[in-house]
Coordinates of C-alpha atoms and ligand atoms in Angstrom, one line a residue:
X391 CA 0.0 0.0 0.0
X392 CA 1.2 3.4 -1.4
X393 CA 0.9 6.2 1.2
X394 CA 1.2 9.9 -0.4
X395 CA 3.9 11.9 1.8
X396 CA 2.0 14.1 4.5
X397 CA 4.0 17.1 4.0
X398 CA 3.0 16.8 0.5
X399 CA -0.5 16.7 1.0
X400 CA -1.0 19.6 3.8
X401 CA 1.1 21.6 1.7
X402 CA -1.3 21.2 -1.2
X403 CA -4.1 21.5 1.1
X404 CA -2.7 24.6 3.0
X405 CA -2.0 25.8 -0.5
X406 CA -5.8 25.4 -1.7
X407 CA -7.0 27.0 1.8
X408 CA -5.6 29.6 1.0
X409 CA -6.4 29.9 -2.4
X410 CA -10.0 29.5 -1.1
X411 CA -10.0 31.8 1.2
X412 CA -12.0 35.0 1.6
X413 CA -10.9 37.3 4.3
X414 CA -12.8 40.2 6.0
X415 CA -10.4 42.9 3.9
X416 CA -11.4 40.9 0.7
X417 CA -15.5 41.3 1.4
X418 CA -14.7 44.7 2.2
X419 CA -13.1 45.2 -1.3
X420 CA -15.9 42.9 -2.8
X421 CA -18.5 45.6 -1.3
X422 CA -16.9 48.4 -2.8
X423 CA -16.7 46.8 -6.0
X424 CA -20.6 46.0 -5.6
X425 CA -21.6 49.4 -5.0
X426 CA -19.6 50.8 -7.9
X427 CA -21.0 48.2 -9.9
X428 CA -24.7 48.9 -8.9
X429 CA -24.6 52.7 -9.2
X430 CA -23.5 51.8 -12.9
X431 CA -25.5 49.3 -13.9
X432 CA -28.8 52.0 -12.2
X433 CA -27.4 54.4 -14.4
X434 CA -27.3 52.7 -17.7
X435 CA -24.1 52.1 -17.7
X436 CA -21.6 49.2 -18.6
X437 CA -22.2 47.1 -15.4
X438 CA -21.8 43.4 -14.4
X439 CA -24.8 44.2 -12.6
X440 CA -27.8 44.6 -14.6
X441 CA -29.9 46.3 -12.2
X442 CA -33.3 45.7 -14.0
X443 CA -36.3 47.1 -12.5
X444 CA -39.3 45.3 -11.9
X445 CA -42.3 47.5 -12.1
X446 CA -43.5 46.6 -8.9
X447 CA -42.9 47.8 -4.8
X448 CA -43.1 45.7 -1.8
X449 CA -46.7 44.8 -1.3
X450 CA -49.2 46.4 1.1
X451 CA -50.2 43.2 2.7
X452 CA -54.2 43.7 1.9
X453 CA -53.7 42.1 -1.8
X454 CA -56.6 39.2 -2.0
X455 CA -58.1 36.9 -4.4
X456 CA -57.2 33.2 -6.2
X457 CA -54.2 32.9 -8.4
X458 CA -52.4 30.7 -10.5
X459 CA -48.6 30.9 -10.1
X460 CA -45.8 29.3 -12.5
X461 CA -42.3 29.0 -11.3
X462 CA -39.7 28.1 -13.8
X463 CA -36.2 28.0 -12.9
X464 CA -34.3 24.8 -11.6
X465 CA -35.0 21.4 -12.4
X466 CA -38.3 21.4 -11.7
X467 CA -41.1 23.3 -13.2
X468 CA -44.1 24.3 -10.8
X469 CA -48.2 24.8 -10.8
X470 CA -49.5 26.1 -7.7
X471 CA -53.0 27.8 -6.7
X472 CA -52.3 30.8 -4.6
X473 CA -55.2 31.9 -2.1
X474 CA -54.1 35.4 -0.8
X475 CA -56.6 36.4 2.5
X476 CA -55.9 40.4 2.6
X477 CA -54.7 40.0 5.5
X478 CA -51.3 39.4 4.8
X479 CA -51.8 35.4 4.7
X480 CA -50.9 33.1 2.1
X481 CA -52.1 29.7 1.7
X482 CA -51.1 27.1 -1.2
X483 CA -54.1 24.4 -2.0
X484 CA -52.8 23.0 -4.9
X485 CA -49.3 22.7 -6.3
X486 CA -47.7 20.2 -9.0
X487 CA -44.4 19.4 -9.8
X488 CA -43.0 18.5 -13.1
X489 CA -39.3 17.4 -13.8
X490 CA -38.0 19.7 -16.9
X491 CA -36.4 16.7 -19.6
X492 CA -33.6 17.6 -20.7
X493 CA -34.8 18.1 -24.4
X494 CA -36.8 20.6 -23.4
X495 CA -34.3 22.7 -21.8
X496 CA -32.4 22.3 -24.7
X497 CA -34.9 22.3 -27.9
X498 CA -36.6 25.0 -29.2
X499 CA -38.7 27.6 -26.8
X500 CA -41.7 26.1 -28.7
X501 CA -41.1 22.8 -26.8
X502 CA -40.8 24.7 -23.6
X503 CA -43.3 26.2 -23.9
X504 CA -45.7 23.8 -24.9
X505 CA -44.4 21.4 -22.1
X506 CA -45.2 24.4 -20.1
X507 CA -48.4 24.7 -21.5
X508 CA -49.3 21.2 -21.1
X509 CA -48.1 20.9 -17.6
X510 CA -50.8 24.0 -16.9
X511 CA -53.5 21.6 -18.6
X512 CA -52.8 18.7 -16.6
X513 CA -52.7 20.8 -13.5
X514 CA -56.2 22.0 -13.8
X515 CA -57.6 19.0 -14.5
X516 CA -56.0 17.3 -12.0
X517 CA -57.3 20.1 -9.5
X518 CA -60.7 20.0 -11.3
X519 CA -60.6 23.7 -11.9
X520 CA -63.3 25.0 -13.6
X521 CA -62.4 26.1 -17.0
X522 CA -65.6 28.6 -17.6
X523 CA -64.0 30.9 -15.4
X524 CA -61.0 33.3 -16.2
X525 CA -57.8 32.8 -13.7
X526 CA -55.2 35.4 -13.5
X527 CA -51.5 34.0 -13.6
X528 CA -48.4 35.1 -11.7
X529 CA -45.3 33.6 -13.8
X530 CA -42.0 33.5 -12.3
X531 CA -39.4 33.1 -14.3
X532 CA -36.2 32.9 -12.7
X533 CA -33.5 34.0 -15.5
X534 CA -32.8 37.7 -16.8
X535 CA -35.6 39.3 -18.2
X536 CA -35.2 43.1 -19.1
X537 CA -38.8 43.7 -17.7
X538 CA -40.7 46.1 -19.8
X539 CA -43.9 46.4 -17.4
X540 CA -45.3 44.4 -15.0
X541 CA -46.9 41.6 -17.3
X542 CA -44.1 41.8 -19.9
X543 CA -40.6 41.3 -20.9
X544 CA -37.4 39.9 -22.9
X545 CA -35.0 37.0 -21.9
X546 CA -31.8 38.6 -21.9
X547 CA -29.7 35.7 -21.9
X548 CA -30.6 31.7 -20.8
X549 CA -28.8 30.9 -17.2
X550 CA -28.2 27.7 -15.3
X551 CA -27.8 25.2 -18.1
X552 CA -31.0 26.1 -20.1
X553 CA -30.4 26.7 -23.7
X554 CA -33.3 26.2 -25.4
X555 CA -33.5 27.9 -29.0
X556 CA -35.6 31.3 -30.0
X557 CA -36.6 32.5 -26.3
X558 CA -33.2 35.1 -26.1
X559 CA -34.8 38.5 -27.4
X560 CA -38.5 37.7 -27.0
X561 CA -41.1 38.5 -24.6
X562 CA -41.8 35.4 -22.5
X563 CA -45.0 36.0 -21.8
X564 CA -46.0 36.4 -25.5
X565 CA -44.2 33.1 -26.0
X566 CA -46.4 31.6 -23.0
X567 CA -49.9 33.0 -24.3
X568 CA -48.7 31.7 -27.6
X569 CA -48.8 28.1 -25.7
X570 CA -51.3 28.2 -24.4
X571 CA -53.6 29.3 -27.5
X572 CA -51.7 26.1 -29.4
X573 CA -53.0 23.9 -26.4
X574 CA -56.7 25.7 -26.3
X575 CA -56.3 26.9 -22.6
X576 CA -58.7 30.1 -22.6
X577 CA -59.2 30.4 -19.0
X578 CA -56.0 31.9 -18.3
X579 CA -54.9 35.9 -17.8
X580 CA -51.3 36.2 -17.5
X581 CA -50.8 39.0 -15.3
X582 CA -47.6 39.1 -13.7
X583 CA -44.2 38.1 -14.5
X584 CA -41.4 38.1 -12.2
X585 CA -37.9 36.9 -11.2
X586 CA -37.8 34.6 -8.4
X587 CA -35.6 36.9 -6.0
X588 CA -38.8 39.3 -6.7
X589 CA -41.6 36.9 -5.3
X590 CA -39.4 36.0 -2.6
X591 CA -39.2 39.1 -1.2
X592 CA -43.0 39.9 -2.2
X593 CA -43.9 37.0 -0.2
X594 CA -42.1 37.5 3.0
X595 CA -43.1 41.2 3.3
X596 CA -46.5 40.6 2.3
X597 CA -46.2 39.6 6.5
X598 CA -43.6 41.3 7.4
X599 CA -42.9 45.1 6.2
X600 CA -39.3 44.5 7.6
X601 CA -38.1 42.6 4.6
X602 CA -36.4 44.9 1.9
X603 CA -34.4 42.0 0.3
X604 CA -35.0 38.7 -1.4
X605 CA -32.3 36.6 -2.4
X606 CA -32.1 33.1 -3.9
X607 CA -28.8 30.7 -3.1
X608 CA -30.2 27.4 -5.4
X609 CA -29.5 26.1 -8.6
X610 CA -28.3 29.8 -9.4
X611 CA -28.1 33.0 -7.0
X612 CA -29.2 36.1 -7.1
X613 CA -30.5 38.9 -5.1
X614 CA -33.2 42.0 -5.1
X615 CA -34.0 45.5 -3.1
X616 CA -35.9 47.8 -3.0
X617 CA -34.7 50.8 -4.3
X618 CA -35.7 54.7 -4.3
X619 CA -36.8 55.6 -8.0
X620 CA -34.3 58.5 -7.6
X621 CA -31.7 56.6 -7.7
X622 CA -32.5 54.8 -10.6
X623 CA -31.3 57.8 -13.2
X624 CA -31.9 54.8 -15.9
X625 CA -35.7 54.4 -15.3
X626 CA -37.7 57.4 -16.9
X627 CA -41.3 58.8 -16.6
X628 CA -41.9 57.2 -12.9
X629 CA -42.4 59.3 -9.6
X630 CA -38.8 59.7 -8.3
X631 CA -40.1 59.9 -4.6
X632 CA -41.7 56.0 -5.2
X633 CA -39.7 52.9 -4.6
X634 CA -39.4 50.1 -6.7
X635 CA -38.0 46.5 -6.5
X636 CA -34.7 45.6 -8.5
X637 CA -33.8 42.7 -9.6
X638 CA -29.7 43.1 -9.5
X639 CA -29.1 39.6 -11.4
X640 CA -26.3 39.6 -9.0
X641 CA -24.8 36.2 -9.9
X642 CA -22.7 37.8 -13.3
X643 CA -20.6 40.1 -10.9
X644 CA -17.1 39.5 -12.2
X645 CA -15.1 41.6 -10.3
X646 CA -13.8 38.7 -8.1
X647 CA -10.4 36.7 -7.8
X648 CA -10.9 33.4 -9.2
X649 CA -8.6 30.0 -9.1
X650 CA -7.8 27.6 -11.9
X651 CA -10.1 25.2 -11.2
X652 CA -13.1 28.6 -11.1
X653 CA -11.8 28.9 -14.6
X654 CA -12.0 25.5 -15.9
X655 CA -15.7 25.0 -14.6
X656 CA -16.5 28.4 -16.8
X657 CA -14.7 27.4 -19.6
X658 CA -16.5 24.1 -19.7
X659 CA -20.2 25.6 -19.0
X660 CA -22.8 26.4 -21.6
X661 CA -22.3 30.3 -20.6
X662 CA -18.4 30.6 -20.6
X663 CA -17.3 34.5 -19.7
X664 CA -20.3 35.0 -17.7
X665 CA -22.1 34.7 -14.6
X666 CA -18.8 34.7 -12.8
X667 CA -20.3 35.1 -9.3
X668 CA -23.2 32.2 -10.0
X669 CA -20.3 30.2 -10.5
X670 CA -18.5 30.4 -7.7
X671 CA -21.8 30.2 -5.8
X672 CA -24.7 28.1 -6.6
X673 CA -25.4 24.5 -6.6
X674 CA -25.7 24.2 -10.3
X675 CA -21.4 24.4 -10.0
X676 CA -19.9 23.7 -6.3
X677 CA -19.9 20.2 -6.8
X678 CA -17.9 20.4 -10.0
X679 CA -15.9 22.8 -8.2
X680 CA -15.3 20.1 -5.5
X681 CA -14.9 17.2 -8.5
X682 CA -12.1 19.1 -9.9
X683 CA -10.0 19.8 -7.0
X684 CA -10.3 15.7 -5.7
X685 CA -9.3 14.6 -9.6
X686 CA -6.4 17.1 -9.2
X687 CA -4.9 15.8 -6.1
X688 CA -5.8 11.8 -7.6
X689 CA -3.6 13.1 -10.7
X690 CA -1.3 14.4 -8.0
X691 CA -1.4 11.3 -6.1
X692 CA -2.4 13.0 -3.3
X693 CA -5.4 11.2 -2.9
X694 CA -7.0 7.2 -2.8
X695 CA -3.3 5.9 -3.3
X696 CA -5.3 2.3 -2.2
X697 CA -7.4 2.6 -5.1
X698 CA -7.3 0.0 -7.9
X699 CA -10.5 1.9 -9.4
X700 CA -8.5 5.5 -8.5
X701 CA -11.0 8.1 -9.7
X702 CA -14.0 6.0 -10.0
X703 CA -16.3 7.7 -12.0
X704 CA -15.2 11.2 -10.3
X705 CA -13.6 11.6 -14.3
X706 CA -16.7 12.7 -15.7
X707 CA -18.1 16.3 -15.7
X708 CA -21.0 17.0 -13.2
X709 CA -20.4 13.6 -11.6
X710 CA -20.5 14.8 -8.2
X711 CA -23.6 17.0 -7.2
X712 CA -23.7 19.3 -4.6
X713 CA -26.2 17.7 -2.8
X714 CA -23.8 14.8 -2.1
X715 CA -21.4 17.2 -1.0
X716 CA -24.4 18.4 1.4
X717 CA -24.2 14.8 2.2
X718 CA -20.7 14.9 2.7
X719 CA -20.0 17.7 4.9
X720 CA -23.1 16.7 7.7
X721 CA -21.9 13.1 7.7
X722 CA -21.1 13.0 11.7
X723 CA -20.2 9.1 12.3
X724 CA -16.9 9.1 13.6
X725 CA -15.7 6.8 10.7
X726 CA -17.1 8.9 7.9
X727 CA -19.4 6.5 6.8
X728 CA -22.0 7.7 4.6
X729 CA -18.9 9.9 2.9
X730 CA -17.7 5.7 2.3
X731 CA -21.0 4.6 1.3
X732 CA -21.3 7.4 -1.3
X733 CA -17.6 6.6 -2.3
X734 CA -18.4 3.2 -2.8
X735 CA -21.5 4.0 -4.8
X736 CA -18.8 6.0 -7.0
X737 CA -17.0 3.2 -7.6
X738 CA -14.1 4.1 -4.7
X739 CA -13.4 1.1 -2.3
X740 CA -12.3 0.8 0.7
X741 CA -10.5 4.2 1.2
X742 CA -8.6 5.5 4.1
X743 CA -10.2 7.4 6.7
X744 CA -7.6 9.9 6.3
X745 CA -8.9 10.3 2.8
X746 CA -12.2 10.6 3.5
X747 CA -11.2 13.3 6.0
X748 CA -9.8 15.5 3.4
X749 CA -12.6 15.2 1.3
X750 CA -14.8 16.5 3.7
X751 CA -12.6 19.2 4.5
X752 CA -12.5 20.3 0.5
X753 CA -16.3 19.9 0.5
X754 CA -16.1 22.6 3.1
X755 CA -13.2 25.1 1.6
X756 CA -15.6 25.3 -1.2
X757 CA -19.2 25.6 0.5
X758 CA -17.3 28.4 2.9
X759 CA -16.6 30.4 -0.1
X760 CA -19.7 30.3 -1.3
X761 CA -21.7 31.0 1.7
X762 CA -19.1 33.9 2.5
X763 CA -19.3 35.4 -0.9
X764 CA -23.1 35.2 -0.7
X765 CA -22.6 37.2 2.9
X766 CA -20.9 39.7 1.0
X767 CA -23.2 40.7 -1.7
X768 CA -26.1 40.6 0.9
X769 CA -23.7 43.2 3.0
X770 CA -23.4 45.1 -0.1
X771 CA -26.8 45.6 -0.6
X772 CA -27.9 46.4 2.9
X773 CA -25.0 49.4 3.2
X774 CA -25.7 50.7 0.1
X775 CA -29.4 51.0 1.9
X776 CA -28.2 51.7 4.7
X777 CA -24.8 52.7 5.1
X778 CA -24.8 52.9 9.0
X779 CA -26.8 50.1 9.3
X780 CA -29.7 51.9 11.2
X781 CA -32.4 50.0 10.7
X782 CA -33.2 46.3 10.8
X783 CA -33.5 44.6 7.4
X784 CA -35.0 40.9 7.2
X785 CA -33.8 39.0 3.5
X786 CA -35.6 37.0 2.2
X787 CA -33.6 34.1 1.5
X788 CA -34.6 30.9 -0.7
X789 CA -32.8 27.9 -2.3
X790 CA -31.5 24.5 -1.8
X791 CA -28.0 25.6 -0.7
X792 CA -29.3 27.9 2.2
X793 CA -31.7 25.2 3.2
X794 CA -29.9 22.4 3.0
X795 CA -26.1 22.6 3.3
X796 CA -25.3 22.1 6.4
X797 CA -23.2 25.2 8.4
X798 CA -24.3 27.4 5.4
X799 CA -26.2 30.0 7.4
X800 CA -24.0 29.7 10.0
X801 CA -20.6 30.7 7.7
X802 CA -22.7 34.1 6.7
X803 CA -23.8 35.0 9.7
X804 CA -20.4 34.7 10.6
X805 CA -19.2 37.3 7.9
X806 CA -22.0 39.8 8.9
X807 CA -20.3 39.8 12.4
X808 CA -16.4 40.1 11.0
X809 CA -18.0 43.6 9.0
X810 CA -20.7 44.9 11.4
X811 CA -19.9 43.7 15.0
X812 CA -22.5 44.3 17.5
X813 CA -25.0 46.1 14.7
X814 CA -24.7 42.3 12.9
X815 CA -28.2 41.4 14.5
X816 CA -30.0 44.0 12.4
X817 CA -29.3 41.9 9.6
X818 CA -32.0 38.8 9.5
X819 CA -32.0 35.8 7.4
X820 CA -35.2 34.5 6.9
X821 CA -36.0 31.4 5.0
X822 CA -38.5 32.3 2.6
X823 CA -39.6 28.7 1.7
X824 CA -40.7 28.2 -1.9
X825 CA -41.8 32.5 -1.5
X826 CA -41.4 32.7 -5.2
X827 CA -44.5 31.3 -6.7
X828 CA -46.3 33.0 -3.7
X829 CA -44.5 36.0 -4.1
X830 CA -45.4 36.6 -7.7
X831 CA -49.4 36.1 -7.1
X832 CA -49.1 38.3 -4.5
X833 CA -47.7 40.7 -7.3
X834 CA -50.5 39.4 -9.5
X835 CA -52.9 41.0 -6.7
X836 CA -51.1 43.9 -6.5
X837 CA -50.8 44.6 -10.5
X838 CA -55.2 43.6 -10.5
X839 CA -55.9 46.2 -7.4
X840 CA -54.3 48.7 -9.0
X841 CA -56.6 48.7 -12.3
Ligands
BGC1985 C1 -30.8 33.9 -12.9 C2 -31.6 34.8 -12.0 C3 -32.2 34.0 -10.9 C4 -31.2 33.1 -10.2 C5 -31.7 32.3 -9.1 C6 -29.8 33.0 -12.1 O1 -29.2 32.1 -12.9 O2 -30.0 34.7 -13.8 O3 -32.6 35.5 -12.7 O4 -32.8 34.8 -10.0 O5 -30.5 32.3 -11.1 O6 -32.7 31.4 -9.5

């Protein structure tokens, strides 16, 4: 049995620490960069940060009636039934689930779309819904959209591994009225379309007039404030003295120090040279982050020197998901053994505890990043609101990673402190659970009471 030299492996490990690292002076530097970035991209101008208004405040909280509410944005496309009370209560009685195939993330928009559309038919029969009536529809759609009103706008550019063909450029509700004519679904009024970080935060301060940020850390990230229209130079013909929601599309700020292996997951994504910040972020890449630094230290042989099988099927792109690296970093048994079972499942036998160890401590270089990069931009946003942090802000937050990851909350909250000491608590995390669908029929409401 080989055994790779220790000194060689904690230097290499040291060595990717500190690579990995992100110190307190570096989220300073990484707010700065945010709010030049931001007062660009709200004036117009060349920006990494879009800044794209949404047409819509924070709600009142007295918004009422039934809605239907589409969330497309991950892997799974979603139907829900909305109730809204008026009183600042949500409740959900129906909600369907459909997994997106591949094709149709990868076809034409007409096969979206029409899967869409078809999904929407099943749901109401499913539900029984009578189709004599006429339902308004809150669609969130959770990629940039240069939103040209509340009920309209044009797919910048596809995210998180969508690609289908003919949607960049075009109005996305067009193309879903469109579908739903082809399919002969009259009872439906789309009246609302907004980003996911936008219904999050509609949703939570529907309750809770507190919240003034909504953030996503999922499949992809990105985050949303509200904003004083006077400080939104780029936005004409609106009351300057109003506020309005905007969505920052956060997750293509670039101005960040990336590593090798940063570069090669862009480089081998289906959006190279963008979304820099998504991709050091989300769960759509921290596993392949994670993949790429174990099959470097197997090439190094640094790592399961035991091995017959060496890399198992770790060789092939996207082969280890973040959710395993969830999996990985909560396993608590002494001997690491549900990080061995997953191993084994991988096609790695019999490794070393010590091995197993340092995979668990990679899993957590990378998912500390993450969650301390995700502090930063969240600090960004609430100084540039408030600079002196006088006021209590509750975000919104919504996504896989922040639910699930185990110590992911924690590591932010941890940055807020290293920035804002004692004034730390005025910053709340809330999980917003599955706020987006709600969110947008609450905007639905809003965008109705208003005619
Ligand atoms: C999209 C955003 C979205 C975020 C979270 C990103 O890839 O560009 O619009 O809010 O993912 O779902």
């Amino acid at each position: 049995m080989v055994s790779p030299s220790p000194t060689a492996r904690e230097e290499f490990v040291s060595s990717l620490e500190n690579l990995f690292t992100i110190s307190p002076d570096d989220i300073k530097a990484i707010v700065q960069d945010f709010h030049g970035e931001m007062r660009r991209g709200l004036s117009g101008h060349q920006s990494s940060l879009k800044m794209i208004p949404s047409f819509v405040d924070r709600p009142r909280g007295d918004e009422k009636g039934t809605f239907i509410a589409l969330d497309l944005g991950g892997t799974n496309f979603r139907v829900l039934a909305v109730v809204l009370d008026g009183k600042g209560n949500e409740s959900v009685p129906a909600v369907s689930t459909y997994a997106i195939p591949e094709k149709e993330m990868k076809g034409t928009g007409t096969e979206l779309f029409d899967f869409i559309a078809r999904c929407i038919d099943s749901f109401l029969t499913e539900n029984a819904i009578d189709r004599k009536n006429v339902y308004n529809l809150a669609f969130t759609f959770s990629f940039p959209v240069a939103q040209t009103g509340i009920a309209a706008g044009t797919l910048i550019v596809w995210t998180k591994g969508f690609t289908a063909t003919g949607v960049e450029g075009e109005d996305v509700v067009a193309l879903l009225n469109d579908a739903l004519r082809r399919r002969n679904i009259c009872c439906i009024n789309v009246t609302a379309l907004a980003n996911d970080t936008v219904g999050t935060l509609a949703a939570r301060s529907y309750g809770d007039p507190t919240c003034d940020m909504g953030v996503i850390l999922g499949t992809g990230t990105n985050g949303c404030y509200r904003e004083k229209i006077s400080n939104i130079p780029k936005l004409k013909g609106h009351d300057p003295d109003e506020y309005m929601i905007v969505n920052m599309e956060w997750g293509n700020f670039d101005k960040l120090r990336r590593t090798r292996y940063d570069k090669q997951v862009d480089e081998s994504s289906l959006n190279p040279g963008a979304m820099f910040l998504e991709k050091m972020v989300s769960g759509m890449y921290l596993g392949e982050l994670a993949r790429l630094i174990i099959m470097d230290l197997i090439e190094r042989g640094l790592l399961f020197l035991n091995e017959s099988t060496a890399a198992g099927n770790f060789g092939e792109k996207d082969s280890l998901k973040t959710q395993y690296m969830s999996l990985i970093a909560g396993d608590a048994t002494a001997d690491l053994g549900e990080t061995a079972t997953f191993l084994n499942n991988k096609g790695i036998t019999n490794t070393a505890l010590r091995d197993r160890i340092l995979l668990k401590r990679f899993c957590q270089i990378v998912s500390a990043r993450s969650a301390r990069l995700g502090a930063a931009a969240i600090s960004a946003v609430v100084t540039w609101m408030d600079p002196g942090l006088n006021e209590r802000h509750t975000v919104a937050v919504d996504g896989s990673l922040f639910e699930k990851y185990p110590g992911f909350e924690d590591e932010m909250k941890k940055v807020f402190k290293e920035l804002f000491g004692g004034s730390a608590g005025r910053i709340t995390l809330a999980h917003s659970k599955d706020g987006s669908g709600k969110g947008a029929a609450i905007i639905a409401a809003a965008a109705a009471s208003k005619k």
